[in-house]
Amino acid sequence: MTYLHFKALHIIFVVSWFAGLFYMPRLLVYHTEAQGKLEAAKEILSAEFIKMEKLLWNAIMVPAMWMTLITGGTMIYLTPGWLSQGWMHMKLTFVLGLIGYHFFTRKLILEIQKGHFRFSSTQLRLWNEVATIFLFSIVFLVVLKNSVDWIWGVLGLIAFAIIIMSAVKIVKRIRENK
């Protein structure tokens, strides 16, 4: 296989991993909100959410994460010069952060499945946006490959995060006023 084959596979697995990273916190939001239902509905919904969370984690998120890391590692092996470039160091730092996000989300899943709801649905909605910030950061670093542009990217990222967090709060207020 050539470098371009691995690059294509890497993109496919990144998209799959992010699909799970975007959807899982949303499931946790709904699972948390189901706790406010009547007992019978709460039991049925919780059982269904647990099933969906397990399937998403085991069938999509974990395999996609590993295949992303394997194909990304293979591309670095095929082009080792990237490891001497600053943008790659930053990208790998964000990837480590993303892996941390992935496993902290797993911790939340296990807590919620045991009936411990540490975060409100609003807090989980904000948590859901963290993956967007990682995606934004990683894509811009890979595309721009420039540390000066990266500085502007960080400023843009901060503005983007503020906009996303504000949007979540605005939507919450709108939903509460209905």
mmCIF file of N, CA and C in Angstrom, residues 5-142:
data_model
loop_
_atom_site.group_PDB
_atom_site.id
_atom_site.type_symbol
_atom_site.label_atom_id
_atom_site.label_comp_id
_atom_site.label_asym_id
_atom_site.label_seq_id
_atom_site.Cartn_x
_atom_site.Cartn_y
_atom_site.Cartn_z
ATOM 1 N N HIS A 5 -2.834 5.560 0.126
ATOM 2 C CA HIS A 5 -3.811 4.582 0.620
ATOM 3 C C HIS A 5 -3.994 4.746 2.134
ATOM 4 N N PHE A 6 -2.865 4.872 2.831
ATOM 5 C CA PHE A 6 -2.943 5.050 4.290
ATOM 6 C C PHE A 6 -3.602 6.378 4.650
ATOM 7 N N LYS A 7 -3.324 7.411 3.860
ATOM 8 C CA LYS A 7 -3.938 8.713 4.117
ATOM 9 C C LYS A 7 -5.456 8.623 3.950
ATOM 10 N N ALA A 8 -5.910 7.961 2.892
ATOM 11 C CA ALA A 8 -7.351 7.798 2.667
ATOM 12 C C ALA A 8 -7.982 7.017 3.817
ATOM 13 N N LEU A 9 -7.340 5.921 4.219
ATOM 14 C CA LEU A 9 -7.872 5.132 5.340
ATOM 15 C C LEU A 9 -7.870 5.955 6.632
ATOM 16 N N HIS A 10 -6.811 6.717 6.837
ATOM 17 C CA HIS A 10 -6.721 7.561 8.035
ATOM 18 C C HIS A 10 -7.891 8.541 8.096
ATOM 19 N N ILE A 11 -8.187 9.180 6.994
ATOM 20 C CA ILE A 11 -9.297 10.139 6.958
ATOM 21 C C ILE A 11 -10.621 9.437 7.253
ATOM 22 N N ILE A 12 -10.821 8.265 6.670
ATOM 23 C CA ILE A 12 -12.050 7.501 6.908
ATOM 24 C C ILE A 12 -12.186 7.154 8.394
ATOM 25 N N PHE A 13 -11.096 6.679 9.000
ATOM 26 C CA PHE A 13 -11.163 6.300 10.419
ATOM 27 C C PHE A 13 -11.307 7.514 11.333
ATOM 28 N N VAL A 14 -10.683 8.635 10.967
ATOM 29 C CA VAL A 14 -10.860 9.863 11.753
ATOM 30 C C VAL A 14 -12.329 10.289 11.725
ATOM 31 N N VAL A 15 -12.936 10.247 10.546
ATOM 32 C CA VAL A 15 -14.351 10.618 10.421
ATOM 33 C C VAL A 15 -15.215 9.681 11.272
ATOM 34 N N SER A 16 -14.924 8.401 11.230
ATOM 35 C CA SER A 16 -15.692 7.426 12.019
ATOM 36 C C SER A 16 -15.520 7.669 13.514
ATOM 37 N N TRP A 17 -14.299 7.927 13.923
ATOM 38 C CA TRP A 17 -14.025 8.178 15.342
ATOM 39 C C TRP A 17 -14.761 9.432 15.807
ATOM 40 N N PHE A 18 -14.676 10.488 15.003
ATOM 41 C CA PHE A 18 -15.359 11.718 15.387
ATOM 42 C C PHE A 18 -16.872 11.560 15.368
ATOM 43 N N ALA A 19 -17.397 10.725 14.503
ATOM 44 C CA ALA A 19 -18.843 10.477 14.524
ATOM 45 C C ALA A 19 -19.234 9.961 15.910
ATOM 46 N N GLY A 20 -18.445 9.031 16.429
ATOM 47 C CA GLY A 20 -18.705 8.509 17.770
ATOM 48 C C GLY A 20 -18.469 9.549 18.847
ATOM 49 N N LEU A 21 -17.398 10.331 18.696
ATOM 50 C CA LEU A 21 -17.084 11.359 19.692
ATOM 51 C C LEU A 21 -18.153 12.451 19.741
ATOM 52 N N PHE A 22 -18.808 12.691 18.615
ATOM 53 C CA PHE A 22 -19.894 13.676 18.599
ATOM 54 C C PHE A 22 -21.197 13.086 19.129
ATOM 55 N N TYR A 23 -21.452 11.818 18.815
ATOM 56 C CA TYR A 23 -22.735 11.221 19.160
ATOM 57 C C TYR A 23 -22.799 10.741 20.617
ATOM 58 N N MET A 24 -21.694 10.215 21.139
ATOM 59 C CA MET A 24 -21.727 9.650 22.495
ATOM 60 C C MET A 24 -22.126 10.690 23.555
ATOM 61 N N PRO A 25 -21.515 11.870 23.587
ATOM 62 C CA PRO A 25 -21.969 12.833 24.597
ATOM 63 C C PRO A 25 -23.438 13.216 24.423
ATOM 64 N N ARG A 26 -23.922 13.214 23.188
ATOM 65 C CA ARG A 26 -25.331 13.512 22.953
ATOM 66 C C ARG A 26 -26.192 12.417 23.570
ATOM 67 N N LEU A 27 -25.777 11.164 23.440
ATOM 68 C CA LEU A 27 -26.502 10.067 24.101
ATOM 69 C C LEU A 27 -26.492 10.261 25.617
ATOM 70 N N LEU A 28 -25.360 10.711 26.141
ATOM 71 C CA LEU A 28 -25.264 10.938 27.583
ATOM 72 C C LEU A 28 -26.187 12.075 28.022
ATOM 73 N N VAL A 29 -26.357 13.079 27.169
ATOM 74 C CA VAL A 29 -27.311 14.163 27.451
ATOM 75 C C VAL A 29 -28.713 13.575 27.577
ATOM 76 N N TYR A 30 -29.113 12.777 26.600
ATOM 77 C CA TYR A 30 -30.460 12.207 26.603
ATOM 78 C C TYR A 30 -30.644 11.225 27.761
ATOM 79 N N HIS A 31 -29.599 10.462 28.052
ATOM 80 C CA HIS A 31 -29.652 9.513 29.164
ATOM 81 C C HIS A 31 -29.858 10.280 30.479
ATOM 82 N N THR A 32 -29.143 11.383 30.630
ATOM 83 C CA THR A 32 -29.284 12.218 31.828
ATOM 84 C C THR A 32 -30.679 12.821 31.915
ATOM 85 N N GLU A 33 -31.181 13.327 30.807
ATOM 86 C CA GLU A 33 -32.515 13.931 30.805
ATOM 87 C C GLU A 33 -33.610 12.906 31.064
ATOM 88 N N ALA A 34 -33.364 11.653 30.717
ATOM 89 C CA ALA A 34 -34.356 10.597 30.946
ATOM 90 C C ALA A 34 -34.578 10.357 32.436
ATOM 91 N N GLN A 35 -33.644 10.794 33.266
ATOM 92 C CA GLN A 35 -33.785 10.582 34.708
ATOM 93 C C GLN A 35 -34.921 11.409 35.301
ATOM 94 N N GLY A 36 -35.383 12.400 34.566
ATOM 95 C CA GLY A 36 -36.499 13.224 35.024
ATOM 96 C C GLY A 36 -37.858 12.667 34.640
ATOM 97 N N LYS A 37 -37.887 11.543 33.963
ATOM 98 C CA LYS A 37 -39.155 10.929 33.534
ATOM 99 C C LYS A 37 -39.759 10.103 34.667
ATOM 100 N N LEU A 38 -40.995 9.677 34.449
ATOM 101 C CA LEU A 38 -41.638 8.760 35.391
ATOM 102 C C LEU A 38 -40.824 7.472 35.457
ATOM 103 N N GLU A 39 -40.915 6.760 36.585
ATOM 104 C CA GLU A 39 -40.047 5.602 36.851
ATOM 105 C C GLU A 39 -40.063 4.553 35.735
ATOM 106 N N ALA A 40 -41.240 4.200 35.233
ATOM 107 C CA ALA A 40 -41.321 3.171 34.183
ATOM 108 C C ALA A 40 -40.601 3.635 32.919
ATOM 109 N N ALA A 41 -40.852 4.858 32.514
ATOM 110 C CA ALA A 41 -40.203 5.406 31.319
ATOM 111 C C ALA A 41 -38.705 5.537 31.548
ATOM 112 N N LYS A 42 -38.333 5.971 32.736
ATOM 113 C CA LYS A 42 -36.912 6.134 33.068
ATOM 114 C C LYS A 42 -36.171 4.805 32.935
ATOM 115 N N GLU A 43 -36.763 3.728 33.446
ATOM 116 C CA GLU A 43 -36.129 2.402 33.367
ATOM 117 C C GLU A 43 -35.966 1.951 31.921
ATOM 118 N N ILE A 44 -37.015 2.097 31.141
ATOM 119 C CA ILE A 44 -36.963 1.671 29.731
ATOM 120 C C ILE A 44 -35.937 2.492 28.964
ATOM 121 N N LEU A 45 -36.002 3.816 29.127
ATOM 122 C CA LEU A 45 -35.066 4.686 28.415
ATOM 123 C C LEU A 45 -33.625 4.435 28.842
ATOM 124 N N SER A 46 -33.388 4.291 30.137
ATOM 125 C CA SER A 46 -32.032 4.052 30.624
ATOM 126 C C SER A 46 -31.464 2.754 30.070
ATOM 127 N N ALA A 47 -32.274 1.708 30.052
ATOM 128 C CA ALA A 47 -31.815 0.426 29.499
ATOM 129 C C ALA A 47 -31.462 0.567 28.018
ATOM 130 N N GLU A 48 -32.274 1.306 27.289
ATOM 131 C CA GLU A 48 -32.018 1.506 25.857
ATOM 132 C C GLU A 48 -30.759 2.349 25.641
ATOM 133 N N PHE A 49 -30.596 3.389 26.438
ATOM 134 C CA PHE A 49 -29.399 4.229 26.302
ATOM 135 C C PHE A 49 -28.136 3.453 26.644
ATOM 136 N N ILE A 50 -28.189 2.627 27.665
ATOM 137 C CA ILE A 50 -27.031 1.807 28.024
ATOM 138 C C ILE A 50 -26.658 0.898 26.863
ATOM 139 N N LYS A 51 -27.654 0.284 26.239
ATOM 140 C CA LYS A 51 -27.402 -0.594 25.093
ATOM 141 C C LYS A 51 -26.769 0.191 23.938
ATOM 142 N N MET A 52 -27.313 1.353 23.646
ATOM 143 C CA MET A 52 -26.796 2.181 22.551
ATOM 144 C C MET A 52 -25.373 2.661 22.845
ATOM 145 N N GLU A 53 -25.120 3.054 24.091
ATOM 146 C CA GLU A 53 -23.791 3.536 24.475
ATOM 147 C C GLU A 53 -22.753 2.428 24.340
ATOM 148 N N LYS A 54 -23.100 1.220 24.788
ATOM 149 C CA LYS A 54 -22.165 0.089 24.683
ATOM 150 C C LYS A 54 -21.864 -0.233 23.224
ATOM 151 N N LEU A 55 -22.886 -0.257 22.403
ATOM 152 C CA LEU A 55 -22.702 -0.568 20.985
ATOM 153 C C LEU A 55 -21.847 0.497 20.289
ATOM 154 N N LEU A 56 -22.157 1.749 20.525
ATOM 155 C CA LEU A 56 -21.391 2.830 19.912
ATOM 156 C C LEU A 56 -19.937 2.768 20.357
ATOM 157 N N TRP A 57 -19.700 2.563 21.634
ATOM 158 C CA TRP A 57 -18.334 2.520 22.149
ATOM 159 C C TRP A 57 -17.562 1.342 21.563
ATOM 160 N N ASN A 58 -18.146 0.134 21.658
ATOM 161 C CA ASN A 58 -17.421 -1.086 21.271
ATOM 162 C C ASN A 58 -17.342 -1.313 19.763
ATOM 163 N N ALA A 59 -18.373 -0.922 19.028
ATOM 164 C CA ALA A 59 -18.405 -1.222 17.589
ATOM 165 C C ALA A 59 -17.850 -0.109 16.718
ATOM 166 N N ILE A 60 -17.856 1.123 17.218
ATOM 167 C CA ILE A 60 -17.415 2.238 16.377
ATOM 168 C C ILE A 60 -16.238 2.984 16.994
ATOM 169 N N MET A 61 -16.419 3.495 18.205
ATOM 170 C CA MET A 61 -15.429 4.414 18.751
ATOM 171 C C MET A 61 -14.060 3.783 19.001
ATOM 172 N N VAL A 62 -14.026 2.650 19.667
ATOM 173 C CA VAL A 62 -12.730 2.037 19.979
ATOM 174 C C VAL A 62 -12.027 1.544 18.715
ATOM 175 N N PRO A 63 -12.700 0.783 17.843
ATOM 176 C CA PRO A 63 -11.999 0.364 16.614
ATOM 177 C C PRO A 63 -11.548 1.551 15.755
ATOM 178 N N ALA A 64 -12.396 2.572 15.636
ATOM 179 C CA ALA A 64 -12.032 3.732 14.811
ATOM 180 C C ALA A 64 -10.840 4.475 15.412
ATOM 181 N N MET A 65 -10.801 4.591 16.746
ATOM 182 C CA MET A 65 -9.660 5.251 17.385
ATOM 183 C C MET A 65 -8.370 4.485 17.079
ATOM 184 N N TRP A 66 -8.395 3.171 17.281
ATOM 185 C CA TRP A 66 -7.186 2.376 17.048
ATOM 186 C C TRP A 66 -6.755 2.418 15.589
ATOM 187 N N MET A 67 -7.712 2.341 14.675
ATOM 188 C CA MET A 67 -7.344 2.375 13.251
ATOM 189 C C MET A 67 -6.839 3.762 12.850
ATOM 190 N N THR A 68 -7.374 4.810 13.472
ATOM 191 C CA THR A 68 -6.863 6.168 13.241
ATOM 192 C C THR A 68 -5.407 6.245 13.687
ATOM 193 N N LEU A 69 -5.123 5.730 14.880
ATOM 194 C CA LEU A 69 -3.762 5.788 15.408
ATOM 195 C C LEU A 69 -2.802 4.922 14.596
ATOM 196 N N ILE A 70 -3.264 3.766 14.171
ATOM 197 C CA ILE A 70 -2.406 2.868 13.377
ATOM 198 C C ILE A 70 -2.094 3.477 12.009
ATOM 199 N N THR A 71 -3.120 3.975 11.320
ATOM 200 C CA THR A 71 -2.865 4.555 9.995
ATOM 201 C C THR A 71 -2.070 5.850 10.112
ATOM 202 N N GLY A 72 -2.333 6.655 11.139
ATOM 203 C CA GLY A 72 -1.548 7.870 11.360
ATOM 204 C C GLY A 72 -0.100 7.534 11.671
ATOM 205 N N GLY A 73 0.111 6.536 12.516
ATOM 206 C CA GLY A 73 1.474 6.085 12.831
ATOM 207 C C GLY A 73 2.195 5.562 11.604
ATOM 208 N N THR A 74 1.474 4.877 10.749
ATOM 209 C CA THR A 74 2.071 4.361 9.514
ATOM 210 C C THR A 74 2.497 5.508 8.605
ATOM 211 N N MET A 75 1.664 6.543 8.517
ATOM 212 C CA MET A 75 2.037 7.695 7.684
ATOM 213 C C MET A 75 3.275 8.394 8.242
ATOM 214 N N ILE A 76 3.394 8.475 9.554
ATOM 215 C CA ILE A 76 4.597 9.069 10.156
ATOM 216 C C ILE A 76 5.809 8.181 9.874
ATOM 217 N N TYR A 77 5.616 6.869 9.950
ATOM 218 C CA TYR A 77 6.705 5.941 9.636
ATOM 219 C C TYR A 77 7.179 6.130 8.189
ATOM 220 N N LEU A 78 6.214 6.340 7.279
ATOM 221 C CA LEU A 78 6.552 6.515 5.864
ATOM 222 C C LEU A 78 7.161 7.889 5.560
ATOM 223 N N THR A 79 6.873 8.892 6.420
ATOM 224 C CA THR A 79 7.426 10.241 6.236
ATOM 225 C C THR A 79 7.982 10.737 7.577
ATOM 226 N N PRO A 80 9.091 10.158 8.037
ATOM 227 C CA PRO A 80 9.616 10.484 9.374
ATOM 228 C C PRO A 80 10.064 11.936 9.529
ATOM 229 N N GLY A 81 10.301 12.639 8.441
ATOM 230 C CA GLY A 81 10.709 14.036 8.511
ATOM 231 C C GLY A 81 9.668 14.922 9.171
ATOM 232 N N TRP A 82 8.423 14.505 9.157
ATOM 233 C CA TRP A 82 7.362 15.290 9.790
ATOM 234 C C TRP A 82 7.612 15.477 11.288
ATOM 235 N N LEU A 83 8.278 14.487 11.894
ATOM 236 C CA LEU A 83 8.500 14.563 13.333
ATOM 237 C C LEU A 83 9.450 15.692 13.732
ATOM 238 N N SER A 84 10.125 16.290 12.768
ATOM 239 C CA SER A 84 11.006 17.419 13.068
ATOM 240 C C SER A 84 10.302 18.760 12.849
ATOM 241 N N GLN A 85 9.024 18.713 12.482
ATOM 242 C CA GLN A 85 8.283 19.940 12.182
ATOM 243 C C GLN A 85 7.347 20.302 13.347
ATOM 244 N N GLY A 86 7.339 21.602 13.674
ATOM 245 C CA GLY A 86 6.557 22.088 14.811
ATOM 246 C C GLY A 86 5.077 21.799 14.715
ATOM 247 N N TRP A 87 4.511 21.915 13.510
ATOM 248 C CA TRP A 87 3.079 21.678 13.370
ATOM 249 C C TRP A 87 2.728 20.250 13.755
ATOM 250 N N MET A 88 3.622 19.302 13.450
ATOM 251 C CA MET A 88 3.348 17.899 13.789
ATOM 252 C C MET A 88 3.389 17.699 15.304
ATOM 253 N N HIS A 89 4.312 18.386 15.981
ATOM 254 C CA HIS A 89 4.351 18.290 17.442
ATOM 255 C C HIS A 89 3.035 18.784 18.039
ATOM 256 N N MET A 90 2.559 19.912 17.523
ATOM 257 C CA MET A 90 1.288 20.459 18.019
ATOM 258 C C MET A 90 0.128 19.524 17.694
ATOM 259 N N LYS A 91 0.133 18.977 16.483
ATOM 260 C CA LYS A 91 -0.946 18.057 16.097
ATOM 261 C C LYS A 91 -0.959 16.851 17.030
ATOM 262 N N LEU A 92 0.207 16.277 17.278
ATOM 263 C CA LEU A 92 0.275 15.104 18.145
ATOM 264 C C LEU A 92 -0.135 15.446 19.581
ATOM 265 N N THR A 93 0.149 16.667 20.011
ATOM 266 C CA THR A 93 -0.305 17.114 21.328
ATOM 267 C C THR A 93 -1.829 17.153 21.375
ATOM 268 N N PHE A 94 -2.440 17.702 20.315
ATOM 269 C CA PHE A 94 -3.901 17.716 20.258
ATOM 270 C C PHE A 94 -4.467 16.303 20.156
ATOM 271 N N VAL A 95 -3.791 15.412 19.438
ATOM 272 C CA VAL A 95 -4.252 14.022 19.345
ATOM 273 C C VAL A 95 -4.217 13.370 20.735
ATOM 274 N N LEU A 96 -3.157 13.641 21.504
ATOM 275 C CA LEU A 96 -3.113 13.119 22.878
ATOM 276 C C LEU A 96 -4.271 13.677 23.703
ATOM 277 N N GLY A 97 -4.556 14.964 23.525
ATOM 278 C CA GLY A 97 -5.708 15.557 24.205
ATOM 279 C C GLY A 97 -7.004 14.894 23.791
ATOM 280 N N LEU A 98 -7.125 14.576 22.503
ATOM 281 C CA LEU A 98 -8.318 13.914 21.987
ATOM 282 C C LEU A 98 -8.466 12.509 22.574
ATOM 283 N N ILE A 99 -7.358 11.817 22.715
ATOM 284 C CA ILE A 99 -7.400 10.489 23.341
ATOM 285 C C ILE A 99 -7.846 10.627 24.801
ATOM 286 N N GLY A 100 -7.343 11.653 25.481
ATOM 287 C CA GLY A 100 -7.796 11.918 26.849
ATOM 288 C C GLY A 100 -9.290 12.197 26.897
ATOM 289 N N TYR A 101 -9.776 12.991 25.947
ATOM 290 C CA TYR A 101 -11.214 13.290 25.845
ATOM 291 C C TYR A 101 -12.004 11.987 25.642
ATOM 292 N N HIS A 102 -11.500 11.142 24.756
ATOM 293 C CA HIS A 102 -12.125 9.853 24.443
ATOM 294 C C HIS A 102 -12.292 9.024 25.731
ATOM 295 N N PHE A 103 -11.208 8.900 26.494
ATOM 296 C CA PHE A 103 -11.273 8.044 27.680
ATOM 297 C C PHE A 103 -12.000 8.703 28.851
ATOM 298 N N PHE A 104 -11.994 10.030 28.926
ATOM 299 C CA PHE A 104 -12.806 10.678 29.960
ATOM 300 C C PHE A 104 -14.290 10.489 29.640
ATOM 301 N N THR A 105 -14.624 10.515 28.359
ATOM 302 C CA THR A 105 -16.007 10.236 27.950
ATOM 303 C C THR A 105 -16.380 8.813 28.372
ATOM 304 N N ARG A 106 -15.448 7.880 28.247
ATOM 305 C CA ARG A 106 -15.698 6.498 28.692
ATOM 306 C C ARG A 106 -15.984 6.470 30.193
ATOM 307 N N LYS A 107 -15.221 7.247 30.942
ATOM 308 C CA LYS A 107 -15.448 7.318 32.391
ATOM 309 C C LYS A 107 -16.859 7.823 32.677
ATOM 310 N N LEU A 108 -17.291 8.844 31.936
ATOM 311 C CA LEU A 108 -18.651 9.363 32.111
ATOM 312 C C LEU A 108 -19.698 8.301 31.777
ATOM 313 N N ILE A 109 -19.460 7.540 30.720
ATOM 314 C CA ILE A 109 -20.384 6.470 30.335
ATOM 315 C C ILE A 109 -20.551 5.494 31.489
ATOM 316 N N LEU A 110 -19.438 5.035 32.035
ATOM 317 C CA LEU A 110 -19.486 4.044 33.109
ATOM 318 C C LEU A 110 -20.167 4.606 34.352
ATOM 319 N N GLU A 111 -19.905 5.870 34.673
ATOM 320 C CA GLU A 111 -20.567 6.488 35.825
ATOM 321 C C GLU A 111 -22.078 6.560 35.607
ATOM 322 N N ILE A 112 -22.481 7.005 34.441
ATOM 323 C CA ILE A 112 -23.905 7.155 34.151
ATOM 324 C C ILE A 112 -24.601 5.798 34.148
ATOM 325 N N GLN A 113 -23.924 4.785 33.613
ATOM 326 C CA GLN A 113 -24.518 3.456 33.599
ATOM 327 C C GLN A 113 -24.697 2.897 35.014
ATOM 328 N N LYS A 114 -23.911 3.402 35.964
ATOM 329 C CA LYS A 114 -24.054 2.992 37.369
ATOM 330 C C LYS A 114 -25.026 3.893 38.125
ATOM 331 N N GLY A 115 -25.621 4.860 37.421
ATOM 332 C CA GLY A 115 -26.603 5.729 38.047
ATOM 333 C C GLY A 115 -26.020 6.976 38.680
ATOM 334 N N HIS A 116 -24.745 7.259 38.431
ATOM 335 C CA HIS A 116 -24.109 8.475 38.968
ATOM 336 C C HIS A 116 -24.072 9.531 37.863
ATOM 337 N N PHE A 117 -24.898 10.543 38.014
ATOM 338 C CA PHE A 117 -25.014 11.604 37.016
ATOM 339 C C PHE A 117 -24.298 12.841 37.542
ATOM 340 N N ARG A 118 -22.986 12.893 37.294
ATOM 341 C CA ARG A 118 -22.125 13.954 37.816
ATOM 342 C C ARG A 118 -22.409 15.298 37.151
ATOM 343 N N PHE A 119 -22.772 15.267 35.867
ATOM 344 C CA PHE A 119 -22.972 16.500 35.112
ATOM 345 C C PHE A 119 -24.419 16.645 34.665
ATOM 346 N N SER A 120 -24.858 17.885 34.575
ATOM 347 C CA SER A 120 -26.202 18.169 34.068
ATOM 348 C C SER A 120 -26.206 17.979 32.551
ATOM 349 N N SER A 121 -27.396 17.973 31.974
ATOM 350 C CA SER A 121 -27.480 17.836 30.518
ATOM 351 C C SER A 121 -26.839 19.033 29.823
ATOM 352 N N THR A 122 -26.929 20.215 30.416
ATOM 353 C CA THR A 122 -26.289 21.397 29.834
ATOM 354 C C THR A 122 -24.770 21.256 29.861
ATOM 355 N N GLN A 123 -24.229 20.787 30.959
ATOM 356 C CA GLN A 123 -22.786 20.584 31.046
ATOM 357 C C GLN A 123 -22.326 19.531 30.037
ATOM 358 N N LEU A 124 -23.124 18.495 29.850
ATOM 359 C CA LEU A 124 -22.778 17.474 28.869
ATOM 360 C C LEU A 124 -22.877 18.019 27.443
ATOM 361 N N ARG A 125 -23.795 18.936 27.197
ATOM 362 C CA ARG A 125 -23.866 19.582 25.882
ATOM 363 C C ARG A 125 -22.586 20.376 25.616
ATOM 364 N N LEU A 126 -22.100 21.054 26.633
ATOM 365 C CA LEU A 126 -20.836 21.781 26.485
ATOM 366 C C LEU A 126 -19.682 20.804 26.278
ATOM 367 N N TRP A 127 -19.687 19.704 27.006
ATOM 368 C CA TRP A 127 -18.656 18.667 26.836
ATOM 369 C C TRP A 127 -18.668 18.150 25.394
ATOM 370 N N ASN A 128 -19.838 18.035 24.828
ATOM 371 C CA ASN A 128 -19.996 17.564 23.456
ATOM 372 C C ASN A 128 -19.240 18.457 22.471
ATOM 373 N N GLU A 129 -19.129 19.737 22.792
ATOM 374 C CA GLU A 129 -18.475 20.687 21.882
ATOM 375 C C GLU A 129 -16.958 20.630 21.950
ATOM 376 N N VAL A 130 -16.409 20.002 22.987
ATOM 377 C CA VAL A 130 -14.954 19.897 23.100
ATOM 378 C C VAL A 130 -14.374 19.138 21.915
ATOM 379 N N ALA A 131 -15.066 18.097 21.466
ATOM 380 C CA ALA A 131 -14.586 17.335 20.299
ATOM 381 C C ALA A 131 -14.508 18.230 19.067
ATOM 382 N N THR A 132 -15.437 19.157 18.925
ATOM 383 C CA THR A 132 -15.417 20.097 17.801
ATOM 384 C C THR A 132 -14.169 20.964 17.862
ATOM 385 N N ILE A 133 -13.807 21.383 19.050
ATOM 386 C CA ILE A 133 -12.616 22.211 19.212
ATOM 387 C C ILE A 133 -11.364 21.412 18.840
ATOM 388 N N PHE A 134 -11.289 20.159 19.252
ATOM 389 C CA PHE A 134 -10.158 19.313 18.854
ATOM 390 C C PHE A 134 -10.115 19.134 17.339
ATOM 391 N N LEU A 135 -11.266 18.863 16.736
ATOM 392 C CA LEU A 135 -11.316 18.682 15.284
ATOM 393 C C LEU A 135 -10.836 19.934 14.571
ATOM 394 N N PHE A 136 -11.341 21.070 14.975
ATOM 395 C CA PHE A 136 -10.962 22.359 14.403
ATOM 396 C C PHE A 136 -9.444 22.547 14.493
ATOM 397 N N SER A 137 -8.887 22.325 15.662
ATOM 398 C CA SER A 137 -7.456 22.519 15.890
ATOM 399 C C SER A 137 -6.608 21.588 15.021
ATOM 400 N N ILE A 138 -6.942 20.332 15.025
ATOM 401 C CA ILE A 138 -6.149 19.341 14.299
ATOM 402 C C ILE A 138 -6.212 19.589 12.796
ATOM 403 N N VAL A 139 -7.394 19.828 12.270
ATOM 404 C CA VAL A 139 -7.530 20.039 10.824
ATOM 405 C C VAL A 139 -6.756 21.276 10.379
ATOM 406 N N PHE A 140 -6.878 22.377 11.123
ATOM 407 C CA PHE A 140 -6.154 23.583 10.732
ATOM 408 C C PHE A 140 -4.647 23.387 10.805
ATOM 409 N N LEU A 141 -4.174 22.672 11.805
ATOM 410 C CA LEU A 141 -2.734 22.404 11.885
ATOM 411 C C LEU A 141 -2.260 21.572 10.706
ATOM 412 N N VAL A 142 -3.009 20.545 10.353
ATOM 413 C CA VAL A 142 -2.610 19.670 9.255
ATOM 414 C C VAL A 142 -2.648 20.414 7.918
#
